mmCIF file of C-alpha atoms and ligand atoms in Angstrom:
data_model
loop_
_atom_site.group_PDB
_atom_site.id
_atom_site.type_symbol
_atom_site.label_atom_id
_atom_site.label_comp_id
_atom_site.label_asym_id
_atom_site.label_seq_id
_atom_site.Cartn_x
_atom_site.Cartn_y
_atom_site.Cartn_z
ATOM 1 C CA MET A 681 19.676 17.534 16.431
ATOM 2 C CA ASN A 682 18.051 13.889 14.923
ATOM 3 C CA PRO A 683 15.337 15.438 13.276
ATOM 4 C CA ILE A 684 13.864 11.942 12.481
ATOM 5 C CA PRO A 685 12.160 10.828 15.620
ATOM 6 C CA ASP A 686 10.552 14.311 14.987
ATOM 7 C CA ASN A 687 9.328 14.670 11.385
ATOM 8 C CA LEU A 688 8.180 10.399 12.239
ATOM 9 C CA SER A 689 5.681 11.631 15.290
ATOM 10 C CA GLN A 690 4.601 15.101 12.579
ATOM 11 C CA VAL A 691 3.570 11.870 10.292
ATOM 12 C CA ARG A 692 1.763 10.121 12.668
ATOM 13 C CA ARG A 693 -0.190 13.549 13.271
ATOM 14 C CA ARG A 694 -0.576 13.817 10.191
ATOM 15 C CA ILE A 695 -2.034 10.030 9.866
ATOM 16 C CA LYS A 696 -4.674 10.943 12.804
ATOM 17 C CA THR A 697 -5.565 14.271 11.228
ATOM 18 C CA ALA A 698 -6.946 12.668 8.363
ATOM 19 C CA CYS A 699 -8.811 10.641 9.844
ATOM 20 C CA ILE A 700 -10.530 12.613 11.979
ATOM 21 C CA GLU A 701 -11.762 14.469 8.557
ATOM 22 C CA HIS A 702 -12.562 11.319 6.832
ATOM 23 C CA GLN A 703 -14.125 9.453 9.920
ATOM 24 C CA ARG A 704 -11.784 6.590 10.128
ATOM 25 C CA ASP A 705 -10.111 5.382 13.181
ATOM 26 C CA HIS A 706 -6.195 5.957 12.839
ATOM 27 C CA ARG A 707 -5.278 2.610 14.332
ATOM 28 C CA SER A 708 -6.724 1.195 11.150
ATOM 29 C CA ILE A 709 -3.606 3.031 9.289
ATOM 30 C CA ASN A 710 -0.768 0.693 9.601
ATOM 31 C CA LEU A 711 2.740 3.109 8.721
ATOM 32 C CA ILE A 712 5.006 1.806 7.045
ATOM 33 C CA ALA A 713 8.527 3.955 6.966
ATOM 34 C CA VAL A 714 10.457 3.590 3.695
ATOM 35 C CA SER A 715 13.934 3.644 4.512
ATOM 36 C CA LYS A 716 15.667 2.862 1.455
ATOM 37 C CA THR A 717 19.085 4.349 0.971
ATOM 38 C CA LYS A 718 19.144 5.509 4.399
ATOM 39 C CA SER A 719 21.867 4.111 6.983
ATOM 40 C CA VAL A 720 20.980 0.957 9.804
ATOM 41 C CA ALA A 721 21.901 4.488 12.158
ATOM 42 C CA ASP A 722 18.497 6.675 10.807
ATOM 43 C CA VAL A 723 16.791 3.728 10.842
ATOM 44 C CA ALA A 724 17.852 2.104 14.596
ATOM 45 C CA SER A 725 16.727 5.254 15.728
ATOM 46 C CA VAL A 726 12.713 4.870 14.104
ATOM 47 C CA PHE A 727 12.532 1.136 15.616
ATOM 48 C CA GLU A 728 12.990 3.367 18.727
ATOM 49 C CA ALA A 729 10.847 5.337 18.667
ATOM 50 C CA GLY A 730 8.595 2.786 18.069
ATOM 51 C CA GLN A 731 8.515 1.878 14.399
ATOM 52 C CA LEU A 732 7.644 -1.739 13.839
ATOM 53 C CA HIS A 733 7.281 -1.984 9.754
ATOM 54 C CA PHE A 734 9.538 -0.778 7.511
ATOM 55 C CA GLY A 735 9.866 -1.072 3.718
ATOM 56 C CA GLU A 736 12.706 -1.448 1.293
ATOM 57 C CA ASN A 737 13.429 -1.331 -2.528
ATOM 58 C CA TYR A 738 16.518 -2.707 -2.841
ATOM 59 C CA LEU A 739 17.772 -5.736 -1.892
ATOM 60 C CA GLN A 740 21.687 -6.073 -1.332
ATOM 61 C CA GLU A 741 20.637 -2.857 0.892
ATOM 62 C CA ALA A 742 18.262 -4.315 3.228
ATOM 63 C CA ALA A 743 20.278 -7.169 4.196
ATOM 64 C CA LEU A 744 22.249 -5.161 6.599
ATOM 65 C CA LYS A 745 19.315 -3.576 8.114
ATOM 66 C CA VAL A 746 16.956 -6.585 8.205
ATOM 67 C CA ALA A 747 20.086 -8.185 10.266
ATOM 68 C CA ALA A 748 20.421 -5.259 12.644
ATOM 69 C CA LEU A 749 16.599 -4.969 12.955
ATOM 70 C CA PRO A 750 15.665 -8.705 13.150
ATOM 71 C CA ALA A 751 12.081 -7.491 15.583
ATOM 72 C CA ALA A 752 11.257 -5.403 12.915
ATOM 73 C CA HIS A 753 8.558 -6.119 10.117
ATOM 74 C CA TRP A 754 10.143 -6.402 6.991
ATOM 75 C CA HIS A 755 8.439 -5.083 3.485
ATOM 76 C CA PHE A 756 10.170 -5.115 0.332
ATOM 77 C CA ILE A 757 8.330 -2.999 -2.273
ATOM 78 C CA GLY A 758 10.532 -3.220 -4.836
ATOM 79 C CA ALA A 759 11.093 -4.107 -8.821
ATOM 80 C CA ILE A 760 11.188 -8.506 -7.824
ATOM 81 C CA GLN A 761 13.504 -10.311 -9.663
ATOM 82 C CA SER A 762 12.750 -13.822 -10.064
ATOM 83 C CA ASN A 763 16.835 -15.176 -9.279
ATOM 84 C CA LYS A 764 16.185 -12.797 -6.111
ATOM 85 C CA THR A 765 12.732 -14.892 -4.971
ATOM 86 C CA ARG A 766 14.410 -16.847 -2.478
ATOM 87 C CA VAL A 767 15.696 -13.753 0.169
ATOM 88 C CA ILE A 768 12.324 -12.269 -0.038
ATOM 89 C CA ALA A 769 10.682 -15.430 0.646
ATOM 90 C CA GLU A 770 13.315 -15.855 3.057
ATOM 91 C CA LYS A 771 13.862 -12.237 4.663
ATOM 92 C CA PHE A 772 10.838 -10.111 4.411
ATOM 93 C CA SER A 773 6.896 -10.172 6.337
ATOM 94 C CA TYR A 774 5.679 -8.274 3.627
ATOM 95 C CA VAL A 775 6.260 -8.284 -0.528
ATOM 96 C CA HIS A 776 3.919 -5.307 -2.604
ATOM 97 C CA GLY A 777 5.185 -5.276 -5.868
ATOM 98 C CA VAL A 778 4.091 -8.839 -7.435
ATOM 99 C CA SER A 779 2.246 -8.271 -10.847
ATOM 100 C CA ASN A 780 2.264 -11.594 -11.599
ATOM 101 C CA PHE A 781 2.204 -15.412 -11.747
ATOM 102 C CA LYS A 782 5.353 -17.056 -12.111
ATOM 103 C CA ILE A 783 6.735 -14.470 -8.843
ATOM 104 C CA ALA A 784 4.489 -15.729 -7.292
ATOM 105 C CA LYS A 785 4.385 -19.438 -7.324
ATOM 106 C CA ARG A 786 8.558 -18.609 -6.704
ATOM 107 C CA LEU A 787 7.902 -17.120 -3.042
ATOM 108 C CA ASN A 788 5.333 -19.503 -2.233
ATOM 109 C CA ASP A 789 7.853 -22.477 -3.219
ATOM 110 C CA HIS A 790 10.599 -20.497 -1.703
ATOM 111 C CA ARG A 791 8.923 -19.022 1.967
ATOM 112 C CA PRO A 792 10.379 -21.779 4.301
ATOM 113 C CA ALA A 793 7.419 -23.381 5.802
ATOM 114 C CA SER A 794 9.185 -22.291 9.751
ATOM 115 C CA LEU A 795 7.695 -19.015 8.878
ATOM 116 C CA GLU A 796 3.940 -17.415 8.728
ATOM 117 C CA PRO A 797 2.939 -17.910 5.295
ATOM 118 C CA LEU A 798 4.530 -14.103 3.755
ATOM 119 C CA GLY A 799 1.748 -11.552 2.964
ATOM 120 C CA ILE A 800 1.124 -10.303 -0.195
ATOM 121 C CA PHE A 801 -0.070 -6.633 -1.814
ATOM 122 C CA PHE A 802 -0.458 -7.082 -5.460
ATOM 123 C CA GLN A 803 0.435 -4.090 -7.509
ATOM 124 C CA VAL A 804 -2.082 -2.788 -9.981
ATOM 125 C CA ASN A 805 -0.583 -0.193 -12.417
ATOM 126 C CA ILE A 806 -3.749 1.292 -12.050
ATOM 127 C CA ASP A 807 -3.148 4.820 -14.888
ATOM 128 C CA ASP A 808 -1.846 2.024 -17.530
ATOM 129 C CA GLU A 809 1.080 4.263 -18.084
ATOM 130 C CA ALA A 810 4.328 2.209 -19.621
ATOM 131 C CA THR A 811 6.359 3.161 -17.350
ATOM 132 C CA LYS A 812 5.421 1.732 -14.322
ATOM 133 C CA SER A 813 4.856 -2.099 -12.893
ATOM 134 C CA GLY A 814 2.045 -3.470 -11.821
ATOM 135 C CA ALA A 815 -0.813 -5.184 -13.546
ATOM 136 C CA SER A 816 -3.385 -4.431 -15.815
ATOM 137 C CA ALA A 817 -6.908 -4.382 -13.771
ATOM 138 C CA GLU A 818 -8.008 -6.528 -16.606
ATOM 139 C CA LEU A 819 -5.501 -9.166 -15.259
ATOM 140 C CA LEU A 820 -5.618 -8.819 -11.770
ATOM 141 C CA TYR A 821 -8.741 -10.889 -11.572
ATOM 142 C CA ASP A 822 -6.991 -14.028 -12.936
ATOM 143 C CA LEU A 823 -3.604 -13.849 -11.157
ATOM 144 C CA VAL A 824 -5.051 -13.652 -8.242
ATOM 145 C CA LYS A 825 -7.714 -15.891 -8.307
ATOM 146 C CA ALA A 826 -4.544 -18.383 -9.538
ATOM 147 C CA CYS A 827 -2.839 -17.315 -6.049
ATOM 148 C CA SER A 828 -5.782 -17.934 -3.588
ATOM 149 C CA ASN A 829 -4.062 -21.617 -3.636
ATOM 150 C CA LEU A 830 -0.345 -21.102 -3.204
ATOM 151 C CA PRO A 831 -0.584 -22.673 0.419
ATOM 152 C CA GLN A 832 2.635 -19.839 1.497
ATOM 153 C CA LEU A 833 0.882 -16.552 0.373
ATOM 154 C CA SER A 834 -1.318 -14.273 2.799
ATOM 155 C CA LEU A 835 -3.674 -12.566 0.220
ATOM 156 C CA MET A 836 -3.610 -9.259 2.016
ATOM 157 C CA GLY A 837 -4.406 -6.588 -0.836
ATOM 158 C CA LEU A 838 -3.322 -4.199 -3.672
ATOM 159 C CA MET A 839 -1.102 -1.804 -3.833
ATOM 160 C CA ALA A 840 -0.208 1.339 -6.389
ATOM 161 C CA ILE A 841 1.229 4.255 -7.542
ATOM 162 C CA PRO A 842 -1.040 6.733 -9.131
ATOM 163 C CA ARG A 843 0.777 9.353 -11.816
ATOM 164 C CA PRO A 844 1.619 11.778 -9.095
ATOM 165 C CA SER A 845 -0.479 14.688 -8.810
ATOM 166 C CA LEU A 846 -0.336 18.271 -6.230
ATOM 167 C CA ASP A 847 -4.466 17.824 -6.602
ATOM 168 C CA PHE A 848 -6.028 16.466 -4.010
ATOM 169 C CA GLN A 849 -9.187 15.708 -5.825
ATOM 170 C CA GLU A 850 -7.223 13.997 -8.407
ATOM 171 C CA GLN A 851 -4.889 12.216 -6.035
ATOM 172 C CA ARG A 852 -8.401 10.789 -4.396
ATOM 173 C CA ALA A 853 -9.454 9.507 -7.973
ATOM 174 C CA GLY A 854 -6.090 7.356 -8.297
ATOM 175 C CA PHE A 855 -6.923 5.315 -5.876
ATOM 176 C CA ARG A 856 -10.702 5.011 -5.521
ATOM 177 C CA LYS A 857 -10.156 3.000 -8.271
ATOM 178 C CA LEU A 858 -7.869 1.183 -7.095
ATOM 179 C CA ALA A 859 -10.030 0.830 -3.849
ATOM 180 C CA LEU A 860 -13.252 -0.394 -6.133
ATOM 181 C CA LEU A 861 -10.781 -2.808 -7.884
ATOM 182 C CA ARG A 862 -9.923 -4.441 -4.368
ATOM 183 C CA GLN A 863 -13.517 -4.578 -2.874
ATOM 184 C CA SER A 864 -14.653 -5.869 -6.546
ATOM 185 C CA ILE A 865 -11.597 -8.993 -6.072
ATOM 186 C CA SER A 866 -12.565 -9.585 -2.867
ATOM 187 C CA ASN A 867 -16.112 -9.757 -3.426
ATOM 188 C CA GLN A 868 -16.052 -12.090 -6.654
ATOM 189 C CA LEU A 869 -13.370 -14.813 -5.450
ATOM 190 C CA ASP A 870 -14.925 -14.398 -1.628
ATOM 191 C CA LEU A 871 -11.865 -13.967 -0.309
ATOM 192 C CA THR A 872 -11.435 -13.098 3.783
ATOM 193 C CA GLY A 873 -8.714 -11.780 4.274
ATOM 194 C CA PHE A 874 -8.493 -9.536 0.958
ATOM 195 C CA THR A 875 -9.122 -6.618 3.354
ATOM 196 C CA GLU A 876 -5.352 -4.746 2.499
ATOM 197 C CA LEU A 877 -4.751 -1.191 0.175
ATOM 198 C CA SER A 878 -1.532 -0.450 0.268
ATOM 199 C CA MET A 879 -1.285 3.432 -1.196
ATOM 200 C CA GLY A 880 0.196 6.580 -0.214
ATOM 201 C CA MET A 881 3.206 8.022 0.002
ATOM 202 C CA SER A 882 4.706 11.275 1.574
ATOM 203 C CA ASN A 883 2.949 13.640 -0.644
ATOM 204 C CA ASP A 884 -0.258 12.147 -1.273
ATOM 205 C CA LEU A 885 -1.170 10.623 2.180
ATOM 206 C CA GLU A 886 -4.655 12.250 3.370
ATOM 207 C CA ALA A 887 -6.092 11.435 -0.272
ATOM 208 C CA ALA A 888 -5.601 7.594 0.205
ATOM 209 C CA ILE A 889 -6.473 7.962 3.814
ATOM 210 C CA ALA A 890 -9.320 9.206 2.514
ATOM 211 C CA GLU A 891 -10.018 6.609 -0.003
ATOM 212 C CA GLY A 892 -9.663 3.756 2.047
ATOM 213 C CA ALA A 893 -5.820 2.993 2.412
ATOM 214 C CA THR A 894 -4.421 0.694 5.199
ATOM 215 C CA TRP A 895 -1.307 1.030 4.910
ATOM 216 C CA VAL A 896 1.018 3.046 4.464
ATOM 217 C CA ARG A 897 4.707 4.288 2.500
ATOM 218 C CA ILE A 898 6.426 6.882 3.621
ATOM 219 C CA GLY A 899 9.835 7.352 2.635
ATOM 220 C CA THR A 900 10.905 11.400 2.913
ATOM 221 C CA ALA A 901 9.011 12.681 5.104
ATOM 222 C CA ILE A 902 10.324 10.600 7.561
ATOM 223 C CA PHE A 903 13.969 10.289 6.628
ATOM 224 C CA GLY A 904 14.062 13.339 5.034
ATOM 225 C CA ALA A 905 14.871 13.879 1.069
ATOM 226 C CA ARG A 906 17.407 10.482 -0.283
ATOM 227 C CA ALA A 907 20.238 11.569 -2.826
ATOM 228 C CA PRO A 908 19.865 10.645 -6.312
ATOM 229 C CA LYS A 909 20.105 6.771 -6.773
ATOM 230 C CA ILE A 910 23.226 5.818 -8.218
ATOM 231 C CA THR A 911 23.882 2.578 -10.319
HETATM 232 C C1 PLP B 1378 10.442 4.994 -1.592
HETATM 233 C C2 PLP B 1378 8.799 4.956 -2.297
HETATM 234 C C3 PLP B 1378 8.467 4.622 -1.222
HETATM 235 C C4 PLP B 1378 8.000 6.260 -0.433
HETATM 236 O O1 PLP B 1378 7.685 7.452 -0.744
HETATM 237 P P1 PLP B 1378 8.052 8.653 -0.479
HETATM 238 O O2 PLP B 1378 7.425 9.581 -1.100
HETATM 239 O O3 PLP B 1378 9.427 9.173 -0.306
HETATM 240 O O4 PLP B 1378 7.284 8.854 1.093
HETATM 241 C C5 PLP B 1378 6.239 4.528 -0.888
HETATM 242 N N1 PLP B 1378 6.389 3.950 -2.157
HETATM 243 C C6 PLP B 1378 7.459 3.066 -2.780
HETATM 244 C C7 PLP B 1378 6.875 1.636 -3.614
HETATM 245 C C8 PLP B 1378 9.004 3.449 -3.361
HETATM 246 O O5 PLP B 1378 9.694 2.977 -3.992
#
């Protein structure tokens, strides 16, 4: 028995329950199934269960799955090397890890004119962790402002992975910082459409929804544990 469709239903239930608890409309939450390290067959079983949005971290691995399921919407959620921006801009609908202008400009320049503008979530290093990527909150305003003139990008909002915690209130605190930052940037720059918050994973999606997440990125709770990546 393939447990994945059941897992997917359970995640959808968790989202609905959290929405009831925190007075949110569950239709305002978009689920991204994070399929990194998982097979084309696993991804297909989730797609057949009605899931449309998928997230991938590793370009080489993603290529097969994107080719197999072109009707899905693909989100690039990994670290972006500048020599990979062309492929990302051609194959994906959204990018979640943008944290500097050079990468944003390259994605803009490589986005084919025949496609919709590429959806951009700026990654913020919300806890100022040395090991984590993302723009600092201080530099974010200038970065978003500079990118607002790039015609082939559609600026969606912000993304973060706060420091992991098992404490619900601590989880909420990290997400709240991101939500306030989004609001402040959107107001200062008068950006309509800069409404989105990509936050929440398998272990903290409830806290993220409590603080206004509009996109949650869920891997383990749908596909099961991942084998450690061997590089
Ligand atoms: C792997 C990954 C996820 C999914 O994490 P889970 O804990 O497996 O749900 C979400 N976002 C990013 C950026 C990831 O790399």
